[in-house]
Every structure is written in structure tokens, then in C-alpha cells.
Short mmCIF file of C-alpha atoms in Angstrom, two decimals:
data_model
loop_
_atom_site.label_atom_id
_atom_site.label_comp_id
_atom_site.label_asym_id
_atom_site.label_seq_id
_atom_site.Cartn_x
_atom_site.Cartn_y
_atom_site.Cartn_z
CA MET T 1 -27.12 75.32 144.04
CA VAL T 2 -27.22 77.04 147.59
CA GLN T 3 -30.09 75.68 149.64
CA VAL T 4 -32.09 78.73 150.79
CA GLU T 5 -35.65 78.69 152.13
CA GLN T 6 -38.45 79.75 149.50
CA HIS T 7 -39.64 82.73 151.45
CA LYS T 8 -36.19 84.16 151.49
CA ILE T 9 -35.79 83.86 147.69
CA LYS T 10 -39.03 85.42 147.25
CA ALA T 11 -38.03 88.36 149.47
CA ILE T 12 -34.80 88.79 147.51
CA GLY T 13 -36.92 88.57 144.18
CA CYS T 14 -38.92 91.37 145.69
CA VAL T 15 -35.93 93.66 146.12
CA LEU T 16 -35.00 92.86 142.60
CA ASN T 17 -38.46 93.61 141.07
CA ASN T 18 -38.99 96.78 143.17
CA LYS T 19 -38.38 99.80 141.04
CA ASN T 20 -38.48 102.10 144.06
CA ARG T 21 -35.23 100.49 145.41
CA PRO T 22 -31.79 101.90 144.43
CA LEU T 23 -30.48 100.23 141.34
CA LYS T 24 -27.29 99.13 143.18
CA GLU T 25 -29.55 97.09 145.66
CA ARG T 26 -31.49 95.51 142.98
CA PHE T 27 -28.19 94.36 141.19
CA ARG T 28 -26.86 93.06 144.44
CA ALA T 29 -30.30 91.12 144.78
CA LEU T 30 -29.92 89.81 141.23
CA PHE T 31 -26.45 88.34 141.74
CA THR T 32 -27.69 86.93 145.07
CA LEU T 33 -30.39 85.02 143.10
CA LYS T 34 -27.78 83.85 140.54
CA ASN T 35 -25.60 82.29 143.31
CA ILE T 36 -28.60 80.60 145.00
CA GLY T 37 -29.85 79.12 141.71
CA GLY T 38 -32.97 77.03 141.17
CA PRO T 39 -36.41 77.48 139.70
CA ASP T 40 -37.57 80.08 142.22
CA SER T 41 -34.50 82.39 141.62
CA ILE T 42 -35.04 81.91 137.88
CA GLN T 43 -38.71 82.97 138.17
CA ALA T 44 -37.73 86.02 140.17
CA ILE T 45 -35.36 87.09 137.58
CA ALA T 46 -37.69 86.31 134.66
CA ASP T 47 -40.38 88.45 136.31
CA CYS T 48 -38.07 91.45 135.95
CA PHE T 49 -37.77 91.62 132.21
CA GLU T 50 -40.64 94.10 131.99
CA ASP T 51 -38.40 96.60 133.71
CA ASP T 52 -37.58 99.82 131.90
CA SER T 53 -33.85 99.72 132.71
CA ALA T 54 -31.93 98.15 129.71
CA LEU T 55 -28.94 97.77 131.85
CA LEU T 56 -30.81 95.77 134.44
CA LYS T 57 -32.46 93.47 131.94
CA HIS T 58 -29.26 92.94 130.18
CA GLU T 59 -27.68 91.74 133.35
CA LEU T 60 -30.82 89.52 134.03
CA ALA T 61 -30.03 87.78 130.89
CA TYR T 62 -26.29 87.46 131.69
CA CYS T 63 -27.04 85.83 135.06
CA LEU T 64 -29.32 83.38 133.61
CA GLY T 65 -26.71 82.35 131.13
CA GLN T 66 -24.07 81.98 133.86
CA MET T 67 -26.52 79.72 135.83
CA GLN T 68 -26.67 77.32 132.97
CA ASP T 69 -29.99 76.04 133.88
CA LYS T 70 -32.15 74.75 131.08
CA THR T 71 -35.18 76.02 132.94
CA ALA T 72 -34.30 79.47 131.86
CA ILE T 73 -34.39 78.70 128.09
CA PRO T 74 -37.98 79.68 127.39
CA VAL T 75 -37.46 83.04 129.20
CA LEU T 76 -34.31 83.91 127.24
CA VAL T 77 -35.96 82.77 123.87
CA ARG T 78 -38.94 85.13 124.60
CA VAL T 79 -36.51 87.92 125.14
CA LEU T 80 -34.50 87.20 122.01
CA GLU T 81 -37.58 87.05 119.91
CA ASP T 82 -39.02 90.31 121.43
CA THR T 83 -37.86 93.00 118.93
CA LYS T 84 -39.21 95.65 121.30
CA GLN T 85 -36.44 94.92 123.77
CA GLU T 86 -33.24 96.95 123.42
CA PRO T 87 -30.46 95.35 121.33
CA MET T 88 -28.06 94.87 124.22
CA VAL T 89 -30.84 92.83 126.08
CA ARG T 90 -31.64 90.72 123.00
CA HIS T 91 -27.83 90.29 122.40
CA GLU T 92 -27.36 89.09 126.05
CA ALA T 93 -30.22 86.53 125.83
CA ALA T 94 -28.64 85.12 122.75
CA GLU T 95 -25.32 84.84 124.55
CA ALA T 96 -27.01 83.26 127.56
CA LEU T 97 -28.59 80.61 125.36
CA GLY T 98 -25.14 79.71 124.04
CA ALA T 99 -23.88 79.59 127.59
CA ILE T 100 -26.47 77.14 128.55
CA GLY T 101 -25.45 75.19 125.47
CA SER T 102 -28.59 72.99 124.90
CA PRO T 103 -29.05 71.75 121.30
CA GLU T 104 -32.71 72.72 121.73
CA VAL T 105 -31.89 76.28 121.07
CA ILE T 106 -30.05 75.74 117.61
CA ASN T 107 -33.07 76.49 115.43
CA THR T 108 -33.86 79.78 117.34
CA LEU T 109 -30.32 80.83 117.02
CA GLU T 110 -30.13 79.96 113.33
CA LYS T 111 -33.25 82.06 112.91
CA TYR T 112 -31.78 85.16 114.52
CA ARG T 113 -28.29 84.86 113.09
CA THR T 114 -29.45 87.14 110.23
CA ASP T 115 -31.33 89.57 112.55
CA PRO T 116 -31.16 93.08 111.24
CA VAL T 117 -29.67 94.30 114.51
CA ILE T 118 -25.89 93.48 113.84
CA GLU T 119 -25.04 92.80 117.58
CA VAL T 120 -27.83 90.24 117.90
CA ALA T 121 -26.84 88.67 114.69
CA GLU T 122 -23.29 88.36 115.56
CA THR T 123 -24.04 87.03 119.08
CA CYS T 124 -26.26 84.25 117.56
CA GLU T 125 -23.43 83.26 115.34
CA ILE T 126 -20.97 82.98 118.19
CA ALA T 127 -23.66 81.31 120.42
CA LEU T 128 -24.29 78.60 117.60
CA ASP T 129 -20.64 77.79 117.35
CA ARG T 130 -20.52 77.36 121.14
CA VAL T 131 -23.50 74.94 121.21
CA LYS T 132 -21.88 72.83 118.40
CA TRP T 133 -18.63 72.84 120.31
CA MET T 134 -20.50 71.59 123.39
CA GLN T 135 -22.05 68.84 121.32
CA ARG T 136 -18.78 67.91 119.88
CA LYS T 137 -17.11 67.70 123.30
CA ASP T 138 -13.93 68.64 121.34
CA GLU T 139 -11.05 67.92 123.79
CA THR T 140 -8.77 70.30 121.77
CA LEU T 141 -11.12 73.23 122.87
CA LYS T 142 -11.09 72.72 126.63
CA ASP T 143 -12.58 75.68 128.49
CA ASN T 144 -9.74 76.23 130.98
CA ASN T 145 -11.01 79.39 132.56
CA PRO T 146 -9.31 80.80 135.71
CA PHE T 147 -12.16 83.45 136.05
CA ALA T 148 -15.15 81.04 136.73
CA SER T 149 -17.31 82.63 134.07
CA VAL T 150 -19.03 80.86 131.40
CA ASP T 151 -17.54 82.45 128.34
CA PRO T 152 -18.90 82.67 124.81
CA THR T 153 -16.15 80.50 123.50
CA PRO T 154 -13.30 78.34 124.83
CA PRO T 155 -9.92 79.83 124.75
CA ALA T 156 -7.38 79.12 121.97
CA THR T 157 -4.74 76.65 122.80
CA SER T 158 -1.72 78.89 121.91
CA LYS T 159 0.11 80.61 124.67
CA ASN T 160 2.06 82.88 122.28
CA VAL T 161 0.94 86.52 122.58
CA ASP T 162 2.08 87.62 119.17
CA ASP T 163 0.30 84.78 117.50
CA LEU T 164 -2.90 85.21 119.49
CA LYS T 165 -2.99 88.95 118.76
CA LYS T 166 -2.65 88.36 114.96
CA ILE T 167 -5.96 86.21 115.16
CA TYR T 168 -7.50 88.52 117.68
CA LEU T 169 -7.24 91.72 115.55
CA ASN T 170 -7.85 89.90 112.16
CA GLU T 171 -11.26 91.00 111.11
CA GLU T 172 -11.27 88.37 108.33
CA GLN T 173 -11.30 85.72 110.89
CA SER T 174 -14.63 84.42 112.27
CA LEU T 175 -15.78 85.95 115.56
CA PHE T 176 -15.58 82.52 117.23
CA GLU T 177 -11.95 82.25 116.48
CA ARG T 178 -11.19 85.93 117.37
CA TYR T 179 -13.00 85.36 120.83
CA ARG T 180 -11.01 82.21 121.36
CA ALA T 181 -7.85 84.31 120.94
CA MET T 182 -9.22 86.92 123.22
CA PHE T 183 -9.91 84.46 126.11
CA ALA T 184 -6.48 83.02 125.69
CA LEU T 185 -4.82 86.39 125.99
CA ARG T 186 -6.99 87.04 128.97
CA ASN T 187 -5.82 83.78 130.61
CA ILE T 188 -2.06 84.55 130.08
CA GLN T 189 -2.56 87.52 132.33
CA THR T 190 0.69 89.34 131.56
CA GLU T 191 1.01 93.12 130.81
CA ASP T 192 1.86 92.29 127.15
CA SER T 193 -1.20 90.17 126.82
CA ILE T 194 -3.40 92.86 128.31
CA LEU T 195 -2.10 95.59 126.23
CA ALA T 196 -2.65 93.40 123.26
CA LEU T 197 -6.32 93.06 124.41
CA THR T 198 -6.73 96.85 124.69
CA GLU T 199 -6.02 97.15 120.87
CA GLY T 200 -9.35 95.39 120.43
CA LEU T 201 -11.24 98.46 121.71
CA LYS T 202 -10.52 99.94 118.27
CA CYS T 203 -11.89 97.03 116.19
CA SER T 204 -15.04 97.58 113.99
CA SER T 205 -17.59 95.33 115.65
CA ALA T 206 -19.25 97.02 118.78
CA LEU T 207 -20.10 93.39 119.98
CA PHE T 208 -16.50 92.66 119.92
CA ARG T 209 -15.36 95.93 121.60
CA HIS T 210 -17.89 95.37 124.18
CA GLU T 211 -16.53 91.91 125.06
CA VAL T 212 -13.01 93.30 125.18
CA ALA T 213 -14.09 95.64 127.95
CA PHE T 214 -15.76 92.96 129.81
CA VAL T 215 -12.41 90.79 129.67
CA LEU T 216 -10.54 93.89 130.90
CA GLY T 217 -12.78 94.27 133.69
CA GLN T 218 -12.11 90.68 134.73
CA LEU T 219 -8.41 91.27 134.60
CA GLN T 220 -8.56 94.34 136.73
CA HIS T 221 -5.09 95.67 135.53
CA PRO T 222 -4.47 99.37 135.81
CA CYS T 223 -2.56 99.52 132.49
CA SER T 224 -6.09 99.19 130.68
CA VAL T 225 -7.56 102.10 132.55
CA PRO T 226 -6.64 104.78 129.82
CA HIS T 227 -8.07 102.63 127.08
CA LEU T 228 -11.33 102.00 128.80
CA ALA T 229 -11.57 105.58 129.72
CA GLU T 230 -11.15 106.62 126.10
CA ASN T 231 -14.02 104.55 124.79
CA LEU T 232 -16.28 105.67 127.76
CA ARG T 233 -15.53 109.32 127.05
CA ASN T 234 -16.35 108.89 123.34
CA ASN T 235 -20.02 110.01 122.94
CA SER T 236 -20.15 108.60 119.49
CA GLU T 237 -19.18 104.99 120.81
CA ASN T 238 -22.00 102.41 120.99
CA GLU T 239 -23.64 102.64 124.40
CA MET T 240 -23.28 98.85 124.81
CA VAL T 241 -19.52 99.40 124.70
CA ARG T 242 -19.46 102.51 126.83
CA HIS T 243 -21.58 100.71 129.47
CA GLU T 244 -19.08 97.77 129.69
CA CYS T 245 -16.12 100.18 129.85
CA ALA T 246 -17.74 101.87 132.84
CA GLU T 247 -18.25 98.55 134.59
CA ALA T 248 -14.67 97.48 133.81
CA LEU T 249 -13.50 100.57 135.50
CA GLY T 250 -15.65 99.87 138.44
CA ALA T 251 -14.04 96.44 138.76
CA ILE T 252 -10.52 97.97 138.65
CA ALA T 253 -11.73 100.37 141.37
CA SER T 254 -8.84 102.61 141.59
CA ASP T 255 -9.01 106.26 142.63
CA GLU T 256 -8.43 107.25 139.01
CA CYS T 257 -11.35 105.09 137.95
CA ARG T 258 -13.61 106.63 140.59
CA LYS T 259 -12.87 109.94 139.30
CA ILE T 260 -13.67 109.08 135.69
CA LEU T 261 -16.89 107.32 136.51
CA ASN T 262 -18.13 110.24 138.60
CA ASP T 263 -17.71 112.48 135.61
CA TYR T 264 -20.40 110.31 133.73
CA LEU T 265 -22.96 109.91 136.38
CA GLU T 266 -25.19 112.41 134.53
CA ASP T 267 -24.45 111.05 131.01
CA ASP T 268 -27.20 111.63 128.26
CA LYS T 269 -27.43 107.90 127.78
CA ARG T 270 -29.25 106.20 130.52
CA VAL T 271 -27.48 102.82 130.13
CA VAL T 272 -24.04 104.66 130.56
CA LYS T 273 -25.37 106.73 133.56
CA GLU T 274 -26.61 103.63 135.34
CA SER T 275 -23.46 101.67 134.48
CA CYS T 276 -21.43 104.35 136.18
CA GLU T 277 -23.71 104.14 139.28
CA ILE T 278 -23.32 100.40 139.53
CA ALA T 279 -19.51 100.66 138.80
CA LEU T 280 -19.11 103.10 141.76
CA ASP T 281 -20.92 100.71 143.94
CA MET T 282 -18.45 98.01 142.73
CA CYS T 283 -15.48 100.51 143.46
CA GLU T 284 -16.86 100.72 147.13
CA TYR T 285 -17.14 96.96 147.46
CA GLU T 286 -13.63 96.28 146.09
CA ASN T 287 -12.26 98.86 148.55
CA SER T 288 -14.29 97.60 151.61
CA PRO T 289 -13.95 94.72 153.97
CA GLU T 290 -17.29 93.18 152.68
CA PHE T 291 -17.09 89.51 152.15
CA GLN T 292 -19.11 89.39 149.02
CA TYR T 293 -20.91 91.81 146.52
CA ALA T 294 -24.10 89.56 146.26
CA ASN T 295 -25.02 90.11 149.92
CA THR T 296 -28.88 90.46 149.82
CA LEU T 297 -29.50 87.12 151.58
CA SER T 298 -28.00 88.45 154.70
CA GLU T 299 -30.31 91.38 154.58
CA VAL T 300 -33.55 89.17 154.50
CA GLN T 301 -32.32 86.49 157.12
CA ASN T 302 -34.96 87.51 159.61
#
């Protein structure tokens, strides 16, 4: 946890919670709070769940999960239980509970693993498996992640792309095992493994496709651009998937990606439109001399 004076954390929280500030500034404030950590940062993030942007609330939940602070559990449980929240927000709250990994959330995740919203139900199933894995401390499932993210599952142990691909694309397998294969393919970081990952963008589960897009964004490899663009351009695709494809294109940040994203800045789906806005801000960051994306602390130094 970074040591930052309380008044500066509150000032950053004010940026996050100010609906009159540009969304990209609020996102940068959010990730600054994530990096600072601690109860004041968590409270500032929690205060923002009444916002009307599903994209921002989804990202709030993601950041709370990545912080892995048990203090955030009551907030995330309330979001998961609130059926008025958008599915992508409730899904992310469930995933965040799995990322924190405390056994105290098992009953809540069990309750919502049969939720009528399939993305929420599937996320609770995976989150439960992750909590149980953390309880077992199973040494055969070490979370060797070169990307510094808290993933929904540990990677599979195999390094064979063909073997991993068979599990990854097998819809008869549990989502936990398919996610394990996904993260193992990501960690291999070859063009063959990345192209294998792109095939997952055609699988039946929207939750699965969304996670594939997230992983491709982490890899930032240009060979995935046509595949991400295809799902973004598909108006019948789940908006949660389209949003993640847009953000992945923003992470890759090529001229081609910028052109694609600009085409969808006025999309009919608000979450897609806003994702393209944030993705273009990421493009600017990736192609700039800025030291870090989460830079709001420097803006409130005085």
C-alpha cells in the first residue's frame, strides 16, 4: 500500500465521484486509488456505485478485487445482491469476491451460482472454485502470472499449446478448467498460443468470450486485432464482450486500433461507446512519454 495523505486520497475520490468530470479522468482517478489502497481508497470507490455508468461501476468492482483487501467484501456483496445493478457490474463484483478469496464469501457465492443472469451464475461458479483452491493451497495450481493481475483461476501446468487448446475450446469442460487453459495459453506468449486464444471469441458463453478479450488486451499482440475488431463490430454480440474487445484494442494501441475505436465512439450501446472513449485514452497513454496511466495523485499534489 502506498502511503498518501488522507486529504489527497479524498481529493482523488472527489475526481472519481464527480459526474461532471470526463470519464477518462475518473478512470485514471480510480486506478490511482487502486494503486494507493487502504480503507480511504476503498470508501471512495464504494461511494461511486450509485453512478449511472455501468462501465465505470464494472471497473470499480474490478479494482476492488485486484486490491485483495477484505475490507471491500461487504461492498462487493451488496453489489452482487442488488439485482437492479447491470449484469456486467454484478458479474464483476462476484469475480472480485473470488479474487479476494476469503472463505467468508462462500455462502454468498453458493447462493448466486444459480442466478437467473447466466453471466452472474457462471462467475459465481468460477469464483467459488478459486476460493476453494486458495483454501487448499494446492501447490500443483500455482498462480505463476507474468502480468501482475489477480486472475479468476490459476493457469494450467501444461505448456503444450495443442493440449491446452483442446481443453480451452471444450465446452463440456468446467469453466474453471477452461479458464486455467486460457491463462496458461496467455502465459506462453507465442503467436501460436495467442491465435489459439482468439478462437475462444467464438465460444457460446458471453462470460468466456469477455475473458478472452481481456486476456488478449493483456498480451497486446497485433495478430489479435482482426478477431477483436470482428466481435466489436458485431451489433448482436453481448455488450459486455464488445466493451472488453474495445478496451483490448485500446491496450494494443496501434493506428489500426485507433481507427476502429473511433468508428464506435457513437455506438448505440452506452457501455460500448464509453469503452471506446476510455480505450482511445489508453491509446494516447501507450503512445506517449507518460510514466503511468494512473496519474491523478500528481494532479492533486498541491
